[in-house]
């Protein structure tokens, strides 16, 4: 089991459970299980996602016991003696949140989209793209595989904004997935009706990934025709009010100035984001903002992205910050690693069925698309180990 360490329950106060991870205590909310002190559970995103038998927990802990202290030592060493902003951010991360790192799985279940965002390759007007939709069964099976075979404890279900998945269909999907999978379920389905979100929350979905893309209202309206920034922000606030954990953030644009980036980071935090998600904007040749451009590895944008992570970490020491696939796309070899060394402490692995991955073409040449899951997981786990990161939950 690579992506989570079981915690031993040391205290229960109402629905707040304290878990012990080799002497480190973290809190998590319990809404789904009967639990008592001295039992074992997995937590993700500050939620208890499954209860586990003592024998199973002890076997997993046996594997982690020595490794856990070794990892902490490596992590401490790598955060020692900061020299620049990124290293300083890494030291802040290490001091405030230790070596915990979330590894979420993501399933992109449809690339149809009613919107026409100027930056996005799956925009409605891109007629060159081959479209796909996964059936309810395909989605449930992919989640089942990700959680019960590959071991993920948190899963993002992402799509374009696709009305074909009616409220009823989404309800069926989430019910099926919840029945099969003990995992934190994160929705990334765009601006859907509040009632749909409410029904999905009631069925057990607990997080929503919805970026505001830019804090500049005028730019937002230009980038997202027929949309207003304030509507998106209001939806994010409503979802948070409903109880959803919020994952949000923005696109980092080449040449964007420091002041704008700080505004973007501040807006992310002011929305109460549980997880900050921002990645570089990569031009797509079949979109108005990318027409005629080729995807090179623009070092400047990569630097700006790593600095943005570092800045966010220094501004908000307790934040959960995602190392995004877009950043990995700019530097396939070291992008994620450098993001983690600049203050990030979460990442996602794409577990969309391989035959569909290449068609979720939001930007060209996405890192990891089409690569065998097990290989991707193995590489990620060994990279995390080299950095001394452990998959214990980051807590509440
Ligand atoms: N329908 C969902 C998911 C959209 S795709 C929603 O509306 O939230 C997820 C994210 O991909 C977007 O929020 C956007 O920030 C990012 N994205 C789109 N085009 C991109 C590009 N060219 N480069 C980098 N990121 C892009």
Coordinates of C-alpha atoms and ligand atoms in Angstrom, one line a residue:
X1 CA 0.0 0.0 0.0
X2 CA 1.9 3.0 -1.2
X3 CA -0.4 6.1 -0.9
X4 CA -1.5 6.0 2.7
X5 CA -0.3 5.0 6.1
X6 CA -2.9 3.7 8.5
X7 CA -3.4 5.8 11.6
X8 CA -4.3 4.5 15.1
X9 CA -7.2 6.3 16.7
X10 CA -6.1 7.9 20.0
X11 CA -9.1 10.2 20.7
X12 CA -12.6 10.8 19.5
X13 CA -14.4 14.0 20.2
X14 CA -17.8 14.1 18.4
X15 CA -16.9 13.6 14.7
X16 CA -13.3 14.7 15.1
X17 CA -10.9 11.8 15.4
X18 CA -7.3 12.0 16.4
X19 CA -5.0 9.6 14.6
X20 CA -1.5 8.7 15.5
X21 CA 1.2 8.1 12.8
X22 CA 4.3 6.9 14.6
X23 CA 4.0 9.5 17.3
X24 CA 2.7 12.3 15.1
X25 CA -0.9 13.2 15.7
X26 CA -3.3 14.4 13.0
X27 CA -7.0 15.2 13.2
X28 CA -9.6 14.0 10.7
X29 CA -13.4 14.3 10.4
X30 CA -15.4 11.1 10.6
X31 CA -18.8 11.1 8.9
X32 CA -19.2 7.6 7.6
X33 CA -17.9 5.0 10.2
X34 CA -18.5 3.7 13.7
X35 CA -15.1 4.1 15.3
X36 CA -13.5 3.6 18.7
X37 CA -10.2 4.5 20.3
X38 CA -7.4 2.0 19.5
X39 CA -8.9 1.0 16.1
X40 CA -7.2 1.9 12.8
X41 CA -8.3 4.0 9.9
X42 CA -7.1 5.6 6.7
X43 CA -7.6 9.4 6.4
X44 CA -7.4 11.6 3.2
X45 CA -7.9 15.3 3.0
X46 CA -8.7 15.4 6.7
X47 CA -11.6 12.8 6.3
X48 CA -11.7 9.3 7.5
X49 CA -12.1 7.3 4.2
X50 CA -12.0 3.8 5.6
X51 CA -11.8 1.8 8.7
X52 CA -9.4 -1.1 8.7
X53 CA -8.9 -4.3 10.7
X54 CA -6.1 -4.3 13.2
X55 CA -4.2 -7.2 11.6
X56 CA -4.2 -5.4 8.2
X57 CA -3.1 -2.1 9.9
X58 CA -0.3 -3.7 11.8
X59 CA 1.0 -5.4 8.7
X60 CA 1.0 -2.1 6.8
X61 CA 2.6 -0.3 9.8
X62 CA 5.3 -2.9 10.0
X63 CA 6.3 -2.0 6.4
X64 CA 6.3 1.7 7.2
X65 CA 7.9 1.7 10.6
X66 CA 11.6 2.0 9.7
X67 CA 11.0 3.7 6.4
X68 CA 8.9 6.4 8.0
X69 CA 11.7 7.7 10.2
X70 CA 14.2 7.3 7.4
X71 CA 12.0 9.5 5.1
X72 CA 11.6 12.1 7.8
X73 CA 15.4 12.3 8.1
X74 CA 15.9 12.7 4.3
X75 CA 13.2 15.4 4.2
X76 CA 14.7 17.3 7.1
X77 CA 18.1 17.2 5.5
X78 CA 16.8 18.4 2.1
X79 CA 15.1 21.4 3.8
X80 CA 18.2 22.4 5.7
X81 CA 20.0 25.8 5.1
X82 CA 17.7 27.5 2.6
X83 CA 19.6 29.7 0.0
X84 CA 16.8 31.0 -2.3
X85 CA 13.1 31.6 -2.2
X86 CA 12.3 28.1 -3.3
X87 CA 14.5 26.5 -0.8
X88 CA 13.1 28.8 1.9
X89 CA 9.6 27.7 0.8
X90 CA 10.6 24.1 1.2
X91 CA 11.9 24.7 4.7
X92 CA 8.6 26.4 5.6
X93 CA 6.7 23.4 4.2
X94 CA 8.9 21.0 6.2
X95 CA 8.5 23.0 9.4
X96 CA 4.7 23.5 9.2
X97 CA 3.5 20.3 7.6
X98 CA 6.3 17.8 7.9
X99 CA 6.9 15.2 5.2
X100 CA 3.3 14.3 4.5
X101 CA 2.3 14.3 0.8
X102 CA -1.1 13.5 -0.7
X103 CA -1.1 11.4 -3.9
X104 CA -4.5 11.6 -5.6
X105 CA -5.8 9.6 -8.6
X106 CA -7.6 11.5 -11.4
X107 CA -10.1 10.0 -13.9
X108 CA -11.0 12.2 -16.8
X109 CA -14.4 10.7 -17.8
X110 CA -15.5 13.0 -20.6
X111 CA -13.8 15.6 -22.9
X112 CA -17.1 17.1 -24.2
X113 CA -17.5 20.6 -23.0
X114 CA -20.2 23.2 -23.6
X115 CA -17.8 26.1 -23.0
X116 CA -15.5 27.8 -25.3
X117 CA -12.6 28.9 -23.1
X118 CA -10.0 30.6 -25.3
X119 CA -7.1 28.7 -23.7
X120 CA -8.5 25.2 -23.5
X121 CA -8.0 22.4 -26.0
X122 CA -11.3 20.6 -25.2
X123 CA -13.3 23.8 -25.9
X124 CA -16.5 23.3 -27.7
X125 CA -15.3 24.9 -31.0
X126 CA -12.3 22.6 -31.3
X127 CA -13.7 20.4 -34.0
X128 CA -10.4 18.6 -34.6
X129 CA -10.6 16.8 -31.2
X130 CA -11.9 13.2 -31.1
X131 CA -14.5 13.3 -28.3
X132 CA -15.3 10.5 -25.7
X133 CA -17.6 9.9 -22.9
X134 CA -17.1 7.1 -20.4
X135 CA -20.3 5.1 -19.5
X136 CA -21.5 4.9 -15.9
X137 CA -20.1 1.4 -15.7
X138 CA -16.8 2.4 -17.2
X139 CA -16.4 5.2 -14.7
X140 CA -17.4 3.0 -11.7
X141 CA -15.0 0.2 -12.9
X142 CA -12.1 2.7 -13.4
X143 CA -12.7 4.0 -9.8
X144 CA -12.9 0.5 -8.5
X145 CA -9.6 -0.4 -10.1
X146 CA -7.9 2.8 -8.9
X147 CA -9.0 2.4 -5.3
X148 CA -9.2 -1.4 -4.8
X149 CA -6.3 -2.5 -7.1
X150 CA -4.0 0.5 -7.3
X151 CA -4.6 1.6 -3.7
X152 CA -5.6 5.3 -4.1
X153 CA -7.4 6.8 -1.2
X154 CA -8.5 10.0 -3.0
X155 CA -10.0 10.2 -6.5
X156 CA -10.8 13.2 -8.7
X157 CA -13.6 12.7 -11.2
X158 CA -13.0 15.3 -13.9
X159 CA -14.6 16.2 -17.2
X160 CA -15.4 19.1 -19.5
X161 CA -18.6 20.8 -18.5
X162 CA -20.8 18.2 -20.0
X163 CA -24.6 18.3 -19.6
X164 CA -25.0 14.9 -21.1
X165 CA -24.2 13.7 -17.6
X166 CA -27.5 14.9 -16.1
X167 CA -28.0 15.2 -12.4
X168 CA -29.5 11.7 -12.5
X169 CA -26.6 10.2 -14.3
X170 CA -24.1 11.8 -11.9
X171 CA -26.1 10.5 -8.9
X172 CA -25.9 7.0 -10.3
X173 CA -22.2 7.4 -10.9
X174 CA -21.4 8.7 -7.4
X175 CA -23.6 6.1 -5.7
X176 CA -21.9 3.3 -7.7
X177 CA -18.5 4.7 -6.9
X178 CA -19.2 5.2 -3.2
X179 CA -20.5 1.7 -2.9
X180 CA -17.3 0.2 -4.3
X181 CA -14.7 2.7 -3.1
X182 CA -13.5 3.8 0.3
X183 CA -11.9 7.0 -0.9
X184 CA -12.2 10.7 -0.7
X185 CA -14.3 11.6 -3.8
X186 CA -13.4 14.9 -5.5
X187 CA -15.6 16.4 -8.2
X188 CA -14.2 18.5 -11.1
X189 CA -17.2 18.9 -13.3
X190 CA -17.5 22.6 -13.8
X191 CA -20.4 25.0 -13.1
X192 CA -23.2 22.6 -12.6
X193 CA -26.5 23.3 -10.8
X194 CA -26.2 23.7 -7.0
X195 CA -28.9 21.0 -6.5
X196 CA -26.7 18.6 -8.4
X197 CA -23.8 19.4 -6.2
X198 CA -26.0 19.1 -3.1
X199 CA -27.3 15.6 -4.1
X200 CA -23.7 14.5 -4.8
X201 CA -22.6 15.8 -1.4
X202 CA -25.4 13.9 0.3
X203 CA -24.2 10.7 -1.5
X204 CA -20.7 11.2 -0.1
X205 CA -18.7 13.4 -2.5
X206 CA -16.6 15.6 -0.2
X207 CA -14.4 17.9 -2.3
X208 CA -14.7 20.1 -5.4
X209 CA -12.0 21.1 -7.7
X210 CA -12.9 24.3 -9.5
X211 CA -10.3 26.9 -10.5
X212 CA -11.2 30.5 -10.9
X213 CA -8.4 30.7 -13.6
X214 CA -7.5 34.4 -13.0
X215 CA -8.4 37.0 -10.4
X216 CA -8.6 39.7 -13.1
X217 CA -12.3 40.0 -13.9
X218 CA -11.8 41.5 -17.3
X219 CA -9.3 38.9 -18.4
X220 CA -11.6 36.2 -17.1
X221 CA -14.5 37.4 -19.3
X222 CA -12.2 37.5 -22.3
X223 CA -10.9 34.0 -21.6
X224 CA -14.2 32.5 -20.8
X225 CA -16.9 34.0 -23.1
X226 CA -20.3 34.3 -21.6
X227 CA -18.9 33.8 -18.1
X228 CA -18.3 36.1 -15.2
X229 CA -15.6 35.7 -12.5
X230 CA -18.0 36.7 -9.8
X231 CA -20.4 33.8 -10.7
X232 CA -17.6 31.3 -10.5
X233 CA -16.4 32.7 -7.1
X234 CA -20.0 32.6 -5.8
X235 CA -20.3 29.0 -6.8
X236 CA -17.1 28.1 -5.1
X237 CA -18.3 29.9 -1.9
X238 CA -21.6 28.1 -2.1
X239 CA -19.9 24.7 -2.4
X240 CA -17.7 25.5 0.6
X241 CA -20.8 26.5 2.5
X242 CA -22.4 23.1 1.6
X243 CA -19.4 21.4 3.2
X244 CA -17.2 20.6 0.2
X245 CA -13.5 20.9 0.6
X246 CA -12.4 23.4 -2.0
X247 CA -9.5 22.9 -4.4
X248 CA -9.0 26.0 -6.5
X249 CA -6.4 28.2 -8.1
X250 CA -5.4 29.8 -11.4
X251 CA -3.5 29.6 -14.6
X252 CA 0.0 31.0 -14.4
X253 CA 0.6 33.0 -17.6
X254 CA 4.0 33.6 -19.1
X255 CA 5.0 37.1 -18.4
X256 CA 2.5 37.7 -15.7
X257 CA 3.8 40.2 -13.2
X258 CA 4.4 39.6 -9.5
X259 CA 1.6 41.8 -8.3
X260 CA -1.0 39.8 -10.4
X261 CA 0.4 36.5 -9.1
X262 CA 0.1 37.7 -5.5
X263 CA -3.5 38.7 -6.2
X264 CA -4.2 35.3 -7.6
X265 CA -2.6 33.6 -4.6
X266 CA -4.5 35.8 -2.2
X267 CA -7.8 35.0 -3.9
X268 CA -7.1 31.3 -3.7
X269 CA -6.6 31.6 0.0
X270 CA -9.5 33.9 0.6
X271 CA -11.8 31.2 -0.9
X272 CA -10.8 28.9 2.0
X273 CA -9.1 26.5 -0.4
X274 CA -8.2 23.2 1.2
X275 CA -5.8 22.7 -1.7
X276 CA -4.2 25.3 -3.9
X277 CA -4.1 24.2 -7.5
X278 CA -2.3 26.4 -10.0
X279 CA -0.4 25.4 -13.1
X280 CA 1.2 27.1 -16.1
X281 CA -0.9 28.0 -19.1
X282 CA 0.4 25.9 -22.0
X283 CA -0.7 27.2 -25.4
X284 CA -2.8 24.7 -27.5
X285 CA -2.4 25.2 -31.2
X286 CA -6.1 24.5 -31.8
X287 CA -7.3 27.3 -29.6
X288 CA -7.5 31.1 -30.1
X289 CA -4.8 31.7 -27.5
X290 CA -2.5 29.1 -28.8
X291 CA -3.0 29.3 -32.6
X292 CA 0.2 28.8 -34.4
X293 CA 2.3 28.2 -31.3
X294 CA 4.2 25.1 -30.6
X295 CA 4.7 23.6 -27.2
X296 CA 8.3 24.1 -26.4
X297 CA 9.7 23.8 -22.9
X298 CA 9.6 27.5 -22.0
X299 CA 12.1 27.7 -19.1
X300 CA 10.8 31.1 -18.1
X301 CA 7.3 29.8 -17.5
X302 CA 8.7 26.9 -15.6
X303 CA 10.7 29.2 -13.4
X304 CA 7.7 31.4 -12.9
X305 CA 5.5 28.4 -11.9
X306 CA 8.0 27.1 -9.4
X307 CA 8.4 30.6 -7.9
X308 CA 4.6 30.9 -7.7
X309 CA 4.5 27.7 -5.6
X310 CA 7.3 29.0 -3.4
X311 CA 5.6 32.4 -3.0
X312 CA 2.3 30.7 -2.1
X313 CA 4.0 28.5 0.5
X314 CA 5.7 31.4 2.1
X315 CA 2.5 33.5 2.2
X316 CA 0.4 30.5 3.5
X317 CA 2.6 28.1 5.4
X318 CA -0.2 25.7 6.2
X319 CA -1.5 25.4 2.6
X320 CA -1.8 22.2 0.7
X321 CA -0.2 22.9 -2.6
X322 CA -0.5 20.7 -5.7
X323 CA 2.3 20.0 -8.0
X324 CA 0.3 20.0 -11.3
X325 CA 0.6 17.9 -14.4
X326 CA 0.9 21.1 -16.5
X327 CA 4.1 21.9 -14.6
X328 CA 5.3 18.4 -15.2
X329 CA 4.6 18.8 -18.9
X330 CA 7.1 21.7 -19.0
X331 CA 9.8 19.6 -17.4
X332 CA 8.9 15.9 -17.7
X333 CA 12.0 14.8 -15.8
X334 CA 12.2 17.0 -12.8
X335 CA 9.0 19.2 -12.8
X336 CA 7.1 17.5 -10.0
X337 CA 10.3 16.9 -8.0
X338 CA 11.2 20.6 -8.2
X339 CA 7.7 21.6 -7.4
X340 CA 7.8 19.5 -4.2
X341 CA 11.2 21.1 -3.4
X342 CA 9.7 24.6 -3.8
X343 CA 6.9 24.2 -1.3
X344 CA 4.3 21.8 -2.9
X345 CA 3.1 18.8 -1.0
X346 CA 0.4 17.1 -3.1
X347 CA 0.2 15.5 -6.5
X348 CA -2.1 13.6 -8.8
X349 CA -1.6 10.6 -11.0
X350 CA -3.8 10.1 -14.1
X351 CA -5.7 6.8 -13.9
X352 CA -8.0 7.4 -16.8
X353 CA -8.3 4.3 -18.9
X354 CA -5.3 4.4 -21.3
X355 CA -7.4 4.4 -24.4
X356 CA -9.0 7.8 -23.5
X357 CA -6.0 9.6 -21.9
X358 CA -4.7 11.2 -25.1
X359 CA -8.1 12.8 -25.9
X360 CA -8.4 14.8 -22.7
X361 CA -6.3 17.3 -24.6
X362 CA -6.6 20.5 -22.6
X363 CA -3.0 21.4 -23.6
X364 CA -0.6 19.5 -25.9
X365 CA 1.8 16.7 -25.0
X366 CA 0.5 16.3 -21.4
X367 CA 3.0 14.5 -19.2
X368 CA 2.1 11.0 -18.3
X369 CA -0.6 10.5 -20.9
X370 CA -0.7 7.0 -22.1
X371 CA 1.9 5.7 -19.7
X372 CA 1.1 2.4 -17.9
X373 CA -0.4 3.2 -14.4
X374 CA 1.8 0.8 -12.5
X375 CA 4.9 2.2 -14.0
X376 CA 3.8 5.8 -13.3
X377 CA 3.0 4.9 -9.7
X378 CA 6.3 3.1 -9.2
X379 CA 8.2 6.1 -10.6
X380 CA 6.3 8.5 -8.4
X381 CA 6.7 6.4 -5.2
X382 CA 10.5 6.2 -5.8
X383 CA 10.7 9.9 -6.5
X384 CA 8.8 10.6 -3.3
X385 CA 11.1 8.3 -1.3
X386 CA 14.2 10.1 -2.7
X387 CA 12.7 13.3 -1.3
X388 CA 11.8 11.8 2.0
X389 CA 8.0 12.2 1.6
X390 CA 5.5 9.9 3.1
X391 CA 1.8 9.5 2.2
X392 CA 0.4 10.1 5.6
X393 CA -2.7 12.3 5.6
X394 CA -2.1 16.0 6.0
X395 CA -4.9 16.2 8.5
X396 CA -7.5 18.9 9.1
Ligands
LIG1 N1 -14.9 21.3 -16.4 C1 -14.0 21.5 -15.2 C2 -12.6 21.0 -15.5 C3 -11.9 21.8 -16.5 S1 -10.3 21.2 -17.1 C4 -14.1 22.9 -14.8 O1 -14.7 23.8 -15.5 O2 -13.5 23.2 -13.8 C5 -9.3 21.6 -15.7 C6 -8.4 22.8 -15.8 O3 -7.5 22.7 -16.9 C7 -9.0 24.1 -16.0 O4 -9.6 24.6 -14.8 C8 -7.8 25.0 -16.5 O5 -7.2 25.7 -15.4 C9 -6.8 23.9 -17.0 N2 -6.4 24.2 -18.4 C10 -7.2 24.3 -19.5 N3 -6.5 24.6 -20.6 C11 -5.2 24.7 -20.2 C12 -4.0 25.0 -20.9 N4 -4.0 25.3 -22.2 N5 -2.9 25.0 -20.2 C13 -2.9 24.7 -18.9 N6 -4.0 24.4 -18.2 C14 -5.2 24.4 -18.8

